[in-house]
Coordinates of C-alpha atoms in Angstrom, one line a residue:
Chain A
M1 CA -15.1 2.2 -19.1
S2 CA -15.9 5.9 -18.6
D3 CA -13.7 6.8 -21.6
L4 CA -15.8 4.5 -23.8
D5 CA -19.2 5.5 -22.5
Q6 CA -18.6 9.0 -23.7
L7 CA -18.4 7.8 -27.2
T8 CA -22.1 7.3 -27.6
P9 CA -22.6 6.7 -31.3
T10 CA -24.9 9.3 -32.7
S11 CA -26.3 9.1 -36.2
D12 CA -23.5 9.8 -38.7
E13 CA -23.9 13.4 -39.8
R14 CA -22.0 12.6 -43.0
I15 CA -24.6 10.2 -44.3
K16 CA -27.1 12.1 -46.4
E17 CA -30.8 11.3 -45.8
F18 CA -32.0 9.5 -48.9
S19 CA -34.3 11.5 -51.0
K20 CA -37.8 10.2 -51.8
L21 CA -36.6 9.6 -55.4
R22 CA -33.6 7.5 -54.3
K23 CA -35.9 5.5 -52.0
A24 CA -38.2 4.8 -54.8
L25 CA -35.3 3.8 -57.0
I26 CA -34.4 1.1 -54.5
R27 CA -37.7 -0.7 -55.1
P28 CA -36.9 -3.5 -57.5
E29 CA -40.2 -3.0 -59.4
L30 CA -39.3 0.6 -60.4
G31 CA -37.9 -0.3 -63.8
G32 CA -41.0 -2.5 -64.5
I33 CA -43.4 0.2 -63.5
V34 CA -41.7 2.9 -65.6
G35 CA -41.4 0.6 -68.5
T36 CA -45.0 -0.4 -68.4
V37 CA -46.2 3.2 -68.3
A38 CA -43.9 4.1 -71.1
V39 CA -45.0 1.2 -73.3
F40 CA -48.7 1.8 -72.8
T41 CA -48.3 5.5 -73.4
F42 CA -46.5 4.8 -76.6
F43 CA -49.0 2.4 -78.0
L44 CA -52.0 4.5 -76.8
L45 CA -50.6 7.4 -78.8
F46 CA -49.5 5.5 -81.9
A47 CA -51.7 2.5 -82.2
Y48 CA -54.9 3.4 -80.5
D49 CA -57.0 3.1 -83.7
S50 CA -55.4 -0.2 -84.8
G51 CA -57.7 -2.4 -82.7
M52 CA -55.1 -3.0 -80.1
F53 CA -57.3 -1.7 -77.3
N54 CA -60.7 -3.3 -78.3
S55 CA -61.7 -6.6 -76.6
Q56 CA -60.0 -8.8 -79.1
G57 CA -56.8 -6.7 -79.2
I58 CA -56.6 -6.6 -75.4
M59 CA -57.1 -10.4 -75.2
N60 CA -54.5 -10.9 -77.9
W61 CA -51.6 -9.2 -76.0
S62 CA -52.9 -10.3 -72.6
I63 CA -52.6 -14.0 -73.7
V64 CA -49.0 -13.4 -75.0
S65 CA -48.1 -11.5 -71.8
A66 CA -49.6 -14.2 -69.6
Q67 CA -47.5 -16.8 -71.3
F68 CA -44.4 -14.8 -70.4
V69 CA -45.6 -14.2 -66.9
I70 CA -46.0 -17.9 -66.2
I71 CA -42.4 -18.7 -67.1
A72 CA -41.1 -15.4 -65.7
V73 CA -42.4 -16.2 -62.2
G74 CA -40.5 -19.4 -62.0
A75 CA -37.3 -17.9 -63.5
C76 CA -37.6 -14.9 -61.1
L77 CA -37.7 -17.0 -57.9
L78 CA -34.9 -19.2 -59.2
M79 CA -32.8 -16.2 -60.1
I80 CA -33.3 -14.6 -56.7
A81 CA -32.2 -18.0 -55.2
G82 CA -29.0 -17.5 -57.1
E83 CA -29.5 -19.9 -60.1
F84 CA -30.5 -19.9 -63.7
D85 CA -32.5 -22.5 -65.7
L86 CA -31.6 -22.4 -69.4
S87 CA -33.7 -25.6 -70.1
V88 CA -37.1 -23.9 -69.7
G89 CA -37.7 -23.5 -73.4
S90 CA -36.7 -27.1 -74.1
M91 CA -38.8 -28.2 -71.1
I92 CA -41.8 -26.5 -72.7
G93 CA -41.3 -28.5 -75.9
F94 CA -40.6 -31.7 -74.1
A95 CA -43.6 -31.4 -71.8
G96 CA -46.0 -30.7 -74.6
M97 CA -44.7 -33.6 -76.6
M98 CA -45.0 -36.0 -73.6
I99 CA -48.6 -35.0 -73.1
A100 CA -49.4 -35.6 -76.8
I101 CA -47.5 -38.9 -76.8
F102 CA -49.2 -40.2 -73.6
S103 CA -52.7 -39.0 -74.6
V104 CA -52.9 -39.4 -78.4
T105 CA -50.3 -42.1 -79.2
L106 CA -50.6 -44.2 -76.1
E107 CA -54.3 -43.3 -75.6
W108 CA -54.0 -42.7 -71.9
P109 CA -56.7 -40.5 -70.3
V110 CA -55.7 -36.9 -70.7
W111 CA -55.7 -36.2 -67.0
L112 CA -53.2 -39.1 -66.5
A113 CA -51.1 -37.8 -69.4
I114 CA -51.0 -34.3 -67.8
L115 CA -50.2 -35.6 -64.3
M116 CA -47.5 -38.0 -65.6
T117 CA -45.9 -35.1 -67.5
F118 CA -45.9 -32.9 -64.5
V119 CA -44.2 -35.6 -62.4
M120 CA -41.6 -36.2 -65.1
C121 CA -40.8 -32.5 -65.7
I122 CA -40.6 -31.6 -62.0
S123 CA -38.3 -34.6 -61.5
I124 CA -36.1 -33.3 -64.3
G125 CA -36.1 -29.9 -62.5
A126 CA -35.1 -31.6 -59.3
L127 CA -32.3 -33.5 -61.2
N128 CA -31.0 -30.1 -62.6
G129 CA -30.9 -28.7 -59.0
F130 CA -29.3 -31.9 -57.6
I131 CA -26.5 -31.8 -60.1
V132 CA -25.9 -28.1 -59.6
I133 CA -25.7 -28.6 -55.8
R134 CA -23.7 -31.8 -55.9
T135 CA -21.1 -30.7 -58.5
G136 CA -20.9 -27.1 -57.5
L137 CA -20.9 -26.3 -61.2
P138 CA -22.6 -23.1 -62.4
S139 CA -26.3 -23.8 -63.1
F140 CA -25.7 -22.0 -66.4
I141 CA -23.7 -25.0 -67.7
V142 CA -25.8 -27.8 -66.2
T143 CA -29.1 -26.4 -67.5
L144 CA -27.4 -25.7 -70.9
A145 CA -26.8 -29.4 -71.1
F146 CA -30.4 -30.1 -70.4
L147 CA -31.4 -27.5 -73.0
F148 CA -29.9 -29.8 -75.6
I149 CA -30.8 -33.1 -74.0
L150 CA -34.5 -32.2 -73.7
R151 CA -34.7 -30.6 -77.1
G152 CA -33.0 -33.6 -78.7
L153 CA -35.5 -36.0 -77.0
T154 CA -38.4 -33.8 -78.0
I155 CA -37.4 -34.3 -81.7
F156 CA -36.3 -37.9 -81.4
L157 CA -39.2 -39.5 -79.5
P158 CA -42.1 -38.5 -81.9
Q159 CA -39.9 -39.5 -84.9
V160 CA -39.3 -43.0 -83.6
I161 CA -42.9 -43.4 -82.3
V162 CA -45.0 -41.9 -85.1
R163 CA -42.4 -40.8 -87.7
K164 CA -43.5 -37.1 -87.3
T165 CA -42.3 -34.1 -85.3
I166 CA -45.8 -32.8 -84.7
I167 CA -48.5 -34.8 -82.9
G168 CA -52.0 -33.5 -83.4
G169 CA -55.4 -34.6 -82.2
V170 CA -55.0 -33.6 -78.5
K171 CA -58.1 -31.4 -78.6
D172 CA -60.3 -34.3 -79.6
V173 CA -59.1 -36.6 -76.8
A174 CA -59.1 -33.8 -74.3
E175 CA -62.8 -33.1 -74.9
G176 CA -64.6 -33.2 -71.5
D177 CA -61.5 -34.1 -69.5
W178 CA -61.7 -32.7 -66.0
L179 CA -58.1 -31.8 -65.7
A180 CA -57.7 -30.4 -69.2
V181 CA -60.3 -27.8 -68.4
I182 CA -58.1 -26.3 -65.8
F183 CA -55.6 -25.4 -68.6
D184 CA -57.9 -24.8 -71.5
G185 CA -61.2 -23.5 -70.1
K186 CA -62.5 -20.0 -69.8
I187 CA -64.0 -18.2 -66.9
L188 CA -66.5 -15.3 -66.6
T189 CA -68.2 -16.4 -69.8
G190 CA -71.5 -15.1 -68.4
L191 CA -70.0 -11.6 -67.9
F192 CA -68.6 -11.5 -71.4
S193 CA -72.0 -12.5 -73.0
W194 CA -73.7 -9.8 -71.0
L195 CA -71.1 -7.3 -72.1
G196 CA -71.7 -8.5 -75.7
E197 CA -75.5 -8.1 -75.4
E198 CA -75.0 -4.6 -73.9
G199 CA -72.9 -3.8 -76.9
L200 CA -69.9 -3.0 -74.8
I201 CA -67.6 -5.4 -76.6
A202 CA -67.6 -6.7 -80.1
T203 CA -69.9 -9.6 -81.1
F204 CA -70.0 -11.9 -84.2
E205 CA -72.2 -10.4 -86.8
R206 CA -72.7 -13.4 -89.0
G207 CA -72.4 -17.2 -88.9
T208 CA -73.4 -19.8 -86.4
R209 CA -72.1 -17.7 -83.5
A210 CA -73.8 -14.5 -84.5
G211 CA -74.6 -12.4 -81.4
Q212 CA -72.0 -14.1 -79.2
P213 CA -69.1 -12.0 -78.1
V214 CA -65.9 -12.4 -80.1
V215 CA -64.0 -12.7 -76.7
S216 CA -66.1 -15.2 -74.8
G217 CA -64.2 -15.3 -71.5
I218 CA -60.9 -15.1 -69.7
P219 CA -58.8 -18.0 -70.7
M220 CA -57.3 -20.2 -67.9
L221 CA -53.8 -19.3 -69.2
I222 CA -54.4 -15.8 -67.8
V223 CA -55.8 -17.1 -64.6
W224 CA -52.7 -19.3 -64.1
A225 CA -50.5 -16.3 -64.8
I226 CA -52.3 -14.1 -62.2
V227 CA -52.5 -16.9 -59.6
L228 CA -48.8 -17.8 -60.0
M229 CA -47.7 -14.2 -59.8
F230 CA -49.6 -13.5 -56.6
L231 CA -48.5 -16.9 -55.1
G232 CA -44.9 -16.2 -56.0
H233 CA -45.0 -12.7 -54.6
F234 CA -46.6 -13.8 -51.4
L235 CA -44.1 -16.7 -51.0
L236 CA -41.2 -14.4 -51.5
T237 CA -42.1 -11.4 -49.4
R238 CA -44.4 -12.8 -46.7
T239 CA -43.1 -16.3 -45.7
Q240 CA -40.2 -17.8 -43.9
F241 CA -39.3 -19.7 -47.1
G242 CA -39.2 -16.3 -48.9
N243 CA -36.4 -15.1 -46.5
W244 CA -34.5 -18.3 -47.3
I245 CA -34.8 -17.7 -51.1
F246 CA -33.3 -14.2 -50.7
A247 CA -30.6 -15.5 -48.3
S248 CA -29.7 -18.5 -50.6
G249 CA -29.1 -16.2 -53.5
G250 CA -27.6 -13.3 -51.6
D251 CA -24.8 -15.3 -50.1
A252 CA -25.1 -19.1 -49.9
E253 CA -22.3 -19.5 -47.4
A254 CA -23.6 -16.8 -45.0
A255 CA -27.0 -18.4 -45.3
R256 CA -25.7 -21.9 -44.5
N257 CA -23.8 -20.5 -41.5
S258 CA -27.1 -19.1 -40.2
G259 CA -28.9 -22.4 -40.6
V260 CA -30.8 -21.8 -43.8
P261 CA -31.3 -25.1 -45.8
V262 CA -29.8 -23.6 -48.9
N263 CA -29.6 -26.8 -50.9
K264 CA -33.2 -27.6 -50.3
V265 CA -34.3 -24.1 -51.3
K266 CA -32.4 -24.2 -54.5
I267 CA -33.6 -27.6 -55.6
L268 CA -37.2 -26.7 -54.8
M269 CA -36.8 -23.5 -56.9
F270 CA -35.5 -25.6 -59.9
M271 CA -38.6 -27.8 -59.4
F272 CA -40.9 -24.8 -59.3
T273 CA -39.3 -23.5 -62.5
A274 CA -40.0 -26.8 -64.2
F275 CA -43.6 -26.7 -62.9
C276 CA -44.1 -23.3 -64.5
A277 CA -42.7 -24.5 -67.8
T278 CA -45.0 -27.5 -67.7
V279 CA -48.1 -25.2 -67.0
F280 CA -47.1 -23.1 -70.0
A281 CA -46.7 -26.3 -72.2
T282 CA -50.0 -27.8 -71.1
C283 CA -51.9 -24.6 -71.8
Q284 CA -50.3 -24.3 -75.2
V285 CA -50.9 -27.9 -76.2
M286 CA -54.5 -27.7 -75.1
E287 CA -55.0 -24.5 -77.0
F288 CA -53.3 -25.6 -80.3
G289 CA -54.5 -29.2 -80.0
S290 CA -51.0 -30.4 -81.0
A291 CA -47.5 -30.7 -79.8
G292 CA -44.5 -29.7 -82.0
A293 CA -40.9 -30.4 -81.5
D294 CA -39.9 -26.7 -81.9
R295 CA -42.2 -25.3 -79.3
G296 CA -40.7 -23.1 -76.6
L297 CA -37.6 -22.1 -78.5
L298 CA -35.7 -19.3 -76.8
K299 CA -38.3 -19.1 -74.0
E300 CA -35.6 -19.5 -71.4
F301 CA -33.9 -16.3 -72.5
E302 CA -37.2 -14.4 -72.8
A303 CA -38.1 -15.4 -69.3
I304 CA -34.7 -14.2 -68.0
I305 CA -35.1 -10.9 -69.9
A306 CA -38.5 -10.4 -68.4
V307 CA -37.1 -11.0 -64.9
V308 CA -34.2 -8.6 -65.4
I309 CA -36.5 -5.9 -66.7
G310 CA -38.4 -6.5 -63.6
G311 CA -35.4 -5.5 -61.5
A312 CA -33.9 -8.8 -60.4
L313 CA -30.1 -9.0 -60.2
L314 CA -28.4 -11.6 -62.3
T315 CA -26.2 -12.4 -59.4
G316 CA -29.1 -13.4 -57.2
G317 CA -30.5 -12.2 -53.8
Y318 CA -32.6 -9.4 -55.1
G319 CA -35.7 -9.0 -57.2
S320 CA -39.4 -9.0 -57.3
V321 CA -42.0 -11.3 -58.7
I322 CA -44.4 -8.4 -59.4
G323 CA -41.5 -6.7 -61.3
A324 CA -40.9 -9.8 -63.3
A325 CA -44.6 -10.0 -64.2
L326 CA -44.5 -6.3 -65.3
G327 CA -41.4 -7.2 -67.4
A328 CA -43.5 -10.0 -69.0
L329 CA -46.3 -7.6 -69.7
I330 CA -44.0 -5.1 -71.4
F331 CA -42.7 -8.0 -73.5
G332 CA -46.2 -9.1 -74.5
V333 CA -47.5 -5.7 -75.2
V334 CA -44.5 -4.6 -77.3
Q335 CA -44.4 -7.9 -79.3
Q336 CA -48.1 -7.7 -80.2
G337 CA -48.2 -3.9 -80.3
L338 CA -45.6 -3.7 -83.0
F339 CA -47.8 -6.0 -85.1
F340 CA -50.9 -3.8 -84.5
A341 CA -48.8 -0.6 -85.3
N342 CA -47.7 -2.2 -88.5
V343 CA -44.1 -2.1 -87.6
E344 CA -41.7 -4.7 -89.1
S345 CA -41.7 -7.5 -86.5
S346 CA -38.0 -8.1 -86.6
L347 CA -37.6 -4.8 -84.9
F348 CA -39.0 -6.5 -81.8
R349 CA -35.6 -8.2 -81.3
V350 CA -33.8 -4.9 -81.6
F351 CA -36.1 -3.5 -78.9
L352 CA -35.5 -6.5 -76.7
G353 CA -31.8 -6.1 -76.9
V354 CA -31.9 -2.4 -76.2
I355 CA -34.3 -2.7 -73.2
L356 CA -32.3 -5.6 -71.8
L357 CA -29.1 -3.5 -71.8
F358 CA -30.9 -0.6 -70.2
A359 CA -32.4 -2.8 -67.5
V360 CA -29.1 -4.4 -66.6
I361 CA -27.3 -1.0 -66.4
L362 CA -30.1 0.4 -64.2
N363 CA -30.1 -2.7 -62.0
T364 CA -26.3 -2.4 -61.5
Y365 CA -26.7 1.2 -60.5
I366 CA -29.5 0.3 -58.0
R367 CA -27.3 -2.4 -56.5
R368 CA -24.6 0.1 -55.9
I369 CA -27.0 2.3 -54.0
I370 CA -28.2 -0.5 -51.9
T371 CA -24.9 -2.0 -51.0
G372 CA -23.0 1.3 -50.8
E373 CA -20.3 0.0 -53.2
K374 CA -18.4 2.6 -55.1
Chain B
M1 CA -17.5 -7.9 -12.7
N2 CA -20.1 -10.5 -11.8
Q3 CA -17.5 -13.2 -12.1
E4 CA -18.7 -16.7 -11.3
E5 CA -16.7 -19.2 -9.4
R6 CA -16.4 -21.5 -12.3
P7 CA -15.3 -20.5 -15.8
I8 CA -17.9 -21.0 -18.5
I9 CA -15.2 -22.6 -20.7
Q10 CA -11.9 -24.1 -19.8
M11 CA -9.4 -24.9 -22.6
K12 CA -6.8 -27.2 -21.1
N13 CA -3.5 -27.8 -22.8
I14 CA -4.9 -27.6 -26.3
E15 CA -2.7 -29.0 -29.0
K16 CA -3.6 -29.0 -32.7
H17 CA -1.5 -30.6 -35.4
F18 CA -2.2 -30.3 -39.1
G19 CA 0.0 -33.1 -40.6
S20 CA 3.5 -32.1 -39.6
V21 CA 2.6 -28.6 -38.7
I22 CA 2.0 -27.9 -35.0
A23 CA -0.5 -25.0 -35.0
L24 CA -1.0 -25.1 -31.2
S25 CA 1.2 -26.6 -28.7
G26 CA -0.5 -26.7 -25.3
V27 CA -2.5 -23.5 -24.9
S28 CA -4.8 -23.1 -21.8
I29 CA -7.3 -20.4 -21.0
D30 CA -10.3 -20.0 -18.7
V31 CA -13.1 -17.7 -19.8
F32 CA -15.6 -16.4 -17.2
S33 CA -19.1 -15.1 -17.8
G34 CA -19.4 -11.4 -17.9
E35 CA -15.7 -11.0 -18.8
C36 CA -13.9 -10.2 -22.0
H37 CA -10.9 -12.4 -22.6
C38 CA -8.6 -11.0 -25.3
L39 CA -6.6 -13.3 -27.4
L40 CA -3.6 -11.4 -28.8
G41 CA -1.1 -12.5 -31.4
D42 CA 0.4 -11.7 -34.7
N43 CA -0.7 -13.4 -37.9
G44 CA 0.1 -17.1 -37.8
A45 CA 0.2 -17.1 -34.0
G46 CA -2.6 -19.7 -33.9
K47 CA -5.5 -17.5 -32.8
S48 CA -7.8 -18.7 -35.5
T49 CA -7.0 -22.3 -35.0
F50 CA -7.6 -21.9 -31.3
I51 CA -11.0 -20.3 -31.6
K52 CA -12.1 -22.8 -34.2
T53 CA -11.2 -25.5 -31.7
M54 CA -13.3 -23.7 -29.2
S55 CA -16.3 -23.4 -31.5
G56 CA -16.3 -27.0 -32.6
V57 CA -14.9 -26.6 -36.1
Y58 CA -11.7 -28.5 -35.2
K59 CA -11.2 -31.3 -32.8
P60 CA -8.0 -30.8 -30.6
T61 CA -5.3 -33.3 -31.2
H62 CA -4.6 -33.3 -27.5
G63 CA -6.1 -31.5 -24.5
E64 CA -9.5 -31.1 -22.9
I65 CA -12.3 -28.6 -23.3
L66 CA -14.7 -28.1 -20.4
F67 CA -17.9 -26.1 -21.2
E68 CA -19.9 -25.2 -18.1
G69 CA -17.9 -27.8 -16.2
R70 CA -18.6 -30.7 -18.5
P71 CA -16.2 -32.1 -21.1
M72 CA -17.2 -30.9 -24.5
H73 CA -17.4 -33.1 -27.6
F74 CA -19.0 -31.1 -30.3
S75 CA -19.2 -33.1 -33.6
N76 CA -19.9 -29.9 -35.6
P77 CA -20.2 -26.1 -35.2
R78 CA -24.0 -26.5 -35.1
N79 CA -23.8 -28.3 -31.8
A80 CA -21.7 -25.6 -30.4
I81 CA -24.2 -22.9 -31.5
E82 CA -27.0 -24.9 -29.9
A83 CA -25.0 -25.1 -26.6
G84 CA -24.6 -21.3 -26.7
I85 CA -21.2 -20.7 -28.3
A86 CA -21.6 -18.2 -31.1
T87 CA -18.8 -17.0 -33.4
V88 CA -18.9 -13.7 -35.3
H89 CA -16.4 -14.1 -38.1
Q90 CA -14.2 -11.6 -39.8
H91 CA -16.3 -12.3 -42.9
L92 CA -19.7 -11.7 -41.5
A93 CA -22.7 -13.9 -42.0
M94 CA -24.6 -10.9 -43.2
I95 CA -26.2 -10.4 -46.6
P96 CA -25.7 -6.8 -47.8
L97 CA -28.7 -6.8 -50.2
M98 CA -31.2 -7.9 -47.5
S99 CA -32.7 -5.7 -44.8
V100 CA -31.4 -5.5 -41.3
S101 CA -34.4 -7.3 -39.9
R102 CA -34.3 -10.0 -42.5
N103 CA -30.6 -10.5 -41.7
F104 CA -31.1 -10.4 -38.0
F105 CA -33.6 -13.3 -38.2
M106 CA -32.0 -15.2 -41.1
G107 CA -32.3 -18.9 -40.3
N108 CA -34.3 -18.1 -37.1
E109 CA -37.3 -16.4 -38.7
P110 CA -40.2 -15.5 -36.4
V111 CA -43.1 -17.5 -37.8
K112 CA -46.8 -16.8 -37.7
K113 CA -48.6 -20.0 -38.6
I114 CA -51.8 -19.8 -40.7
G115 CA -52.8 -23.4 -41.4
P116 CA -49.8 -25.0 -43.2
L117 CA -48.4 -21.6 -44.1
R118 CA -45.3 -20.4 -42.2
L119 CA -45.5 -16.6 -42.5
F120 CA -42.6 -14.4 -41.7
D121 CA -43.8 -12.1 -38.9
H122 CA -42.4 -8.9 -40.3
E123 CA -44.0 -6.7 -37.6
Y124 CA -42.4 -8.7 -34.8
A125 CA -39.0 -9.0 -36.6
N126 CA -38.9 -5.2 -37.3
R127 CA -39.8 -4.4 -33.7
V128 CA -37.2 -6.7 -32.1
T129 CA -34.5 -5.6 -34.5
M130 CA -35.1 -1.9 -33.7
E131 CA -35.1 -2.7 -29.9
E132 CA -32.0 -4.8 -30.0
M133 CA -30.1 -2.4 -32.1
S134 CA -31.0 0.6 -30.0
K135 CA -29.9 -1.4 -26.9
M136 CA -26.5 -1.5 -28.6
G137 CA -26.7 2.2 -29.3
I138 CA -27.4 2.1 -33.0
K139 CA -30.3 4.1 -34.3
L140 CA -31.5 2.5 -37.5
R141 CA -33.3 4.7 -40.0
S142 CA -35.6 1.7 -40.6
P143 CA -35.3 -2.0 -39.8
E144 CA -36.0 -2.4 -43.6
Q145 CA -32.8 -0.6 -44.7
A146 CA -30.4 -2.9 -46.4
V147 CA -27.4 -4.1 -44.4
G148 CA -25.3 -2.8 -47.3
T149 CA -26.1 0.7 -46.2
L150 CA -24.6 0.2 -42.7
S151 CA -21.0 1.0 -41.9
G152 CA -18.6 -1.8 -41.1
G153 CA -18.8 -1.2 -37.4
E154 CA -22.6 -1.2 -37.5
R155 CA -22.6 -4.5 -39.3
Q156 CA -20.4 -6.0 -36.7
T157 CA -22.8 -4.7 -34.1
V158 CA -25.8 -6.3 -35.9
A159 CA -24.0 -9.6 -35.9
I160 CA -23.1 -9.4 -32.2
A161 CA -26.6 -8.3 -31.2
R162 CA -28.0 -11.1 -33.2
A163 CA -25.8 -13.7 -31.5
V164 CA -26.7 -12.4 -28.1
Y165 CA -30.4 -12.2 -28.8
F166 CA -30.4 -15.8 -29.9
G167 CA -28.9 -16.9 -26.6
A168 CA -25.1 -16.9 -26.9
K169 CA -23.5 -17.5 -23.5
L170 CA -20.0 -17.4 -25.0
L171 CA -19.4 -15.0 -27.9
I172 CA -16.3 -15.4 -30.0
L173 CA -15.3 -12.3 -32.0
D174 CA -12.8 -13.0 -34.7
E175 CA -10.9 -9.7 -35.5
P176 CA -14.0 -7.6 -35.4
T177 CA -12.0 -4.4 -35.5
S178 CA -9.3 -5.2 -38.0
A179 CA -10.8 -3.6 -41.0
L180 CA -12.4 -0.6 -39.2
G181 CA -11.5 3.0 -38.7
V182 CA -11.0 4.6 -35.3
R183 CA -14.5 5.8 -34.7
Q184 CA -16.1 2.5 -36.0
T185 CA -13.7 0.6 -33.7
A186 CA -14.8 2.6 -30.7
N187 CA -18.4 1.7 -31.5
V188 CA -17.6 -2.0 -31.7
L189 CA -15.6 -1.9 -28.4
M190 CA -18.6 -0.2 -26.8
T191 CA -20.8 -3.0 -28.0
I192 CA -18.4 -5.6 -26.6
D193 CA -18.6 -3.7 -23.3
K194 CA -22.4 -3.8 -23.3
V195 CA -22.5 -7.4 -24.1
R196 CA -20.1 -8.3 -21.3
K197 CA -22.2 -6.3 -18.8
Q198 CA -25.2 -8.4 -19.8
G199 CA -23.2 -11.4 -18.4
V200 CA -22.1 -12.9 -21.7
A201 CA -18.5 -14.3 -21.9
V202 CA -16.6 -12.7 -24.7
V203 CA -13.5 -14.0 -26.4
F204 CA -12.0 -11.1 -28.4
I205 CA -9.4 -11.9 -31.0
T206 CA -7.2 -9.1 -32.2
H207 CA -3.6 -8.2 -33.0
N208 CA -4.1 -4.7 -31.8
V209 CA -3.3 -4.1 -28.1
L210 CA -4.9 -0.6 -28.3
H211 CA -8.2 -2.2 -29.2
A212 CA -7.9 -5.0 -26.6
F213 CA -6.8 -3.0 -23.6
P214 CA -9.9 -0.8 -23.0
V215 CA -12.4 -3.7 -22.9
G216 CA -10.3 -6.7 -21.8
D217 CA -10.4 -8.3 -18.4
Q218 CA -7.8 -10.9 -19.2
F219 CA -5.2 -11.1 -21.9
T220 CA -3.6 -14.1 -23.4
L221 CA -0.7 -13.7 -25.8
L222 CA -0.1 -16.3 -28.4
N223 CA 3.1 -16.6 -30.4
R224 CA 3.7 -19.3 -33.0
G225 CA 1.3 -21.8 -31.3
H226 CA 2.6 -21.1 -27.8
S227 CA 0.9 -19.2 -25.0
M228 CA 3.2 -16.5 -23.6
G229 CA 1.0 -16.2 -20.6
T230 CA -2.4 -14.9 -19.4
F231 CA -2.6 -11.7 -17.5
R232 CA -5.4 -9.9 -15.6
K233 CA -5.8 -6.3 -16.4
N234 CA -4.3 -5.1 -13.1
E235 CA -1.3 -7.3 -13.6
I236 CA 0.1 -5.7 -16.7
E237 CA 0.6 -2.4 -18.4
Q238 CA -0.5 -1.7 -21.9
D239 CA 3.1 -0.9 -23.0
S240 CA 4.4 -4.2 -21.7
L241 CA 1.6 -6.1 -23.5
Q242 CA 2.6 -4.2 -26.7
T243 CA 6.2 -5.1 -26.3
M244 CA 5.4 -8.8 -25.6
M245 CA 3.3 -9.0 -28.7
A246 CA 5.0 -10.7 -31.6
G247 CA 6.4 -7.9 -33.7
G248 CA 7.2 -5.7 -30.7
E249 CA 10.9 -6.6 -30.7
E250 CA 11.0 -6.9 -34.4
I251 CA 9.7 -3.4 -34.8
Q252 CA 12.4 -2.2 -32.4
D253 CA 14.9 -4.1 -34.6
L254 CA 13.4 -2.5 -37.6
E255 CA 13.7 1.0 -36.1
A256 CA 17.3 0.3 -35.3
A257 CA 17.9 -1.0 -38.8
I258 CA 16.4 2.1 -40.3
R259 CA 18.4 4.4 -38.0
E260 CA 21.6 2.6 -39.0
G261 CA 20.8 3.1 -42.7
E262 CA 20.4 6.8 -42.3

């Protein structure tokens, strides 16, 4: 073997060392970070005096962003596992409606209504996953079917039961419910009253709540968003299961050959996406005190756009939960910021389309760098 | 060669029929630990069918397989892997977008348990990946670089190193050099040599005698489902192997035909 031993492989002199910039480019969060900085710079320059950055303004876009984060985390993990869920928006409408029907119309205790709804929706998520795995059909088609099935049921059920498409009165029945508080309560209220007393944030000047801060605490919706984001990020990057998520989406066949339980991973991710949609719906129903048949329209696409802005590849196997959360933040800040800056709100959709296109092009470029494709 | 008395795997008179097609008609080989057994043959010679029978994907229609002296009845490839038979396929079980260490441990992740949490032990995975790859003579920039950034030969080496690390006693390499350039091929052949010296039995499938000859200890030629014989390295010249390969005569015919045409 002497002739072979002389051929000791040295590092290939033709491969250029990656520059720092290129290395930074390979981080999936890059687009999200750049976008976030750009968006904040823009609004700080052009809408600073509009009230966008006082306590109410910050709370306003934070809540909208948090809503996007909740569904984006689910969509992100599912997309990295190689699948889509287009039924998220309909699931939000459906879950809200079921909570209202159970608690208001059927007069169940609210905690039971919420738990029951979670069980139903997560089962539907599992069914989505099961059908995708069993039939081998693209998840795009299977969940598109559920987009219509769930939306149809969300309109049909309240009409048959109460002859309306909106069911109100959830706030009254949820009063004092231990589980409802987890979706509707506020934390750090003490801190915010102190901030109000110190004059650091705005307080009510007249009326029964005079002296109290206008923003009385951090809503649970935002807590959910932050907790889900960190949990999702931890699961993906630090656990064994996270490696299986990447592998399932990167190449399901190769993953199976290496002993990764791909089917289980994918079905669990469909269930997690349904869980996130139900969290969103529960928070929304508790906040508004009602469920409407049109809630959650187009949310599935907004979630996917946030994930793509966050650097995930539509083809699966690559992405970042933190990136997706930044994508959701960009989304929320721009949507509300245009309002503060007095810009015609329809332009928001133009912005969305443009940024989506840029994100996908950037992601495709990054993918080429990583895989060395030409 | 630290050749043992008993072959690690004996394939005796293996026949495999697919309906009316006879893919293999009575092929026998013995593979020894620490040896590289080359399986040569043109496309359609039955090489793939033969190794799939060896790795538990197919059941032979007739014939017997003895693994470590015992008759082998694997119900699926998973059993074969557990017994220590690993196959590195032409199409690798590697995911280009994932890092080398994530790929190396895919499906066998090192786990640090904290309560019910099963954490991926990145530190351990990165360290082992670097060590195993440098044993094979590959210097990684970082264990976190994506497999996509590696060359074809390096990817083959990762796959081979992974199989050996996870306890393969018999390593089946399905055309590992067919899509590689000269230099990459040399690297893979060196990897095969290293693995063999660690005492692993290697079955190397190729249709290129030039690739087989430097690393092979035994050569079995297949042609249209038949074995044309097994030779030890000292029993045969590279040229005669080349001529015996299917295509050898045909290429001579072709040369003649071209000369006539001129």
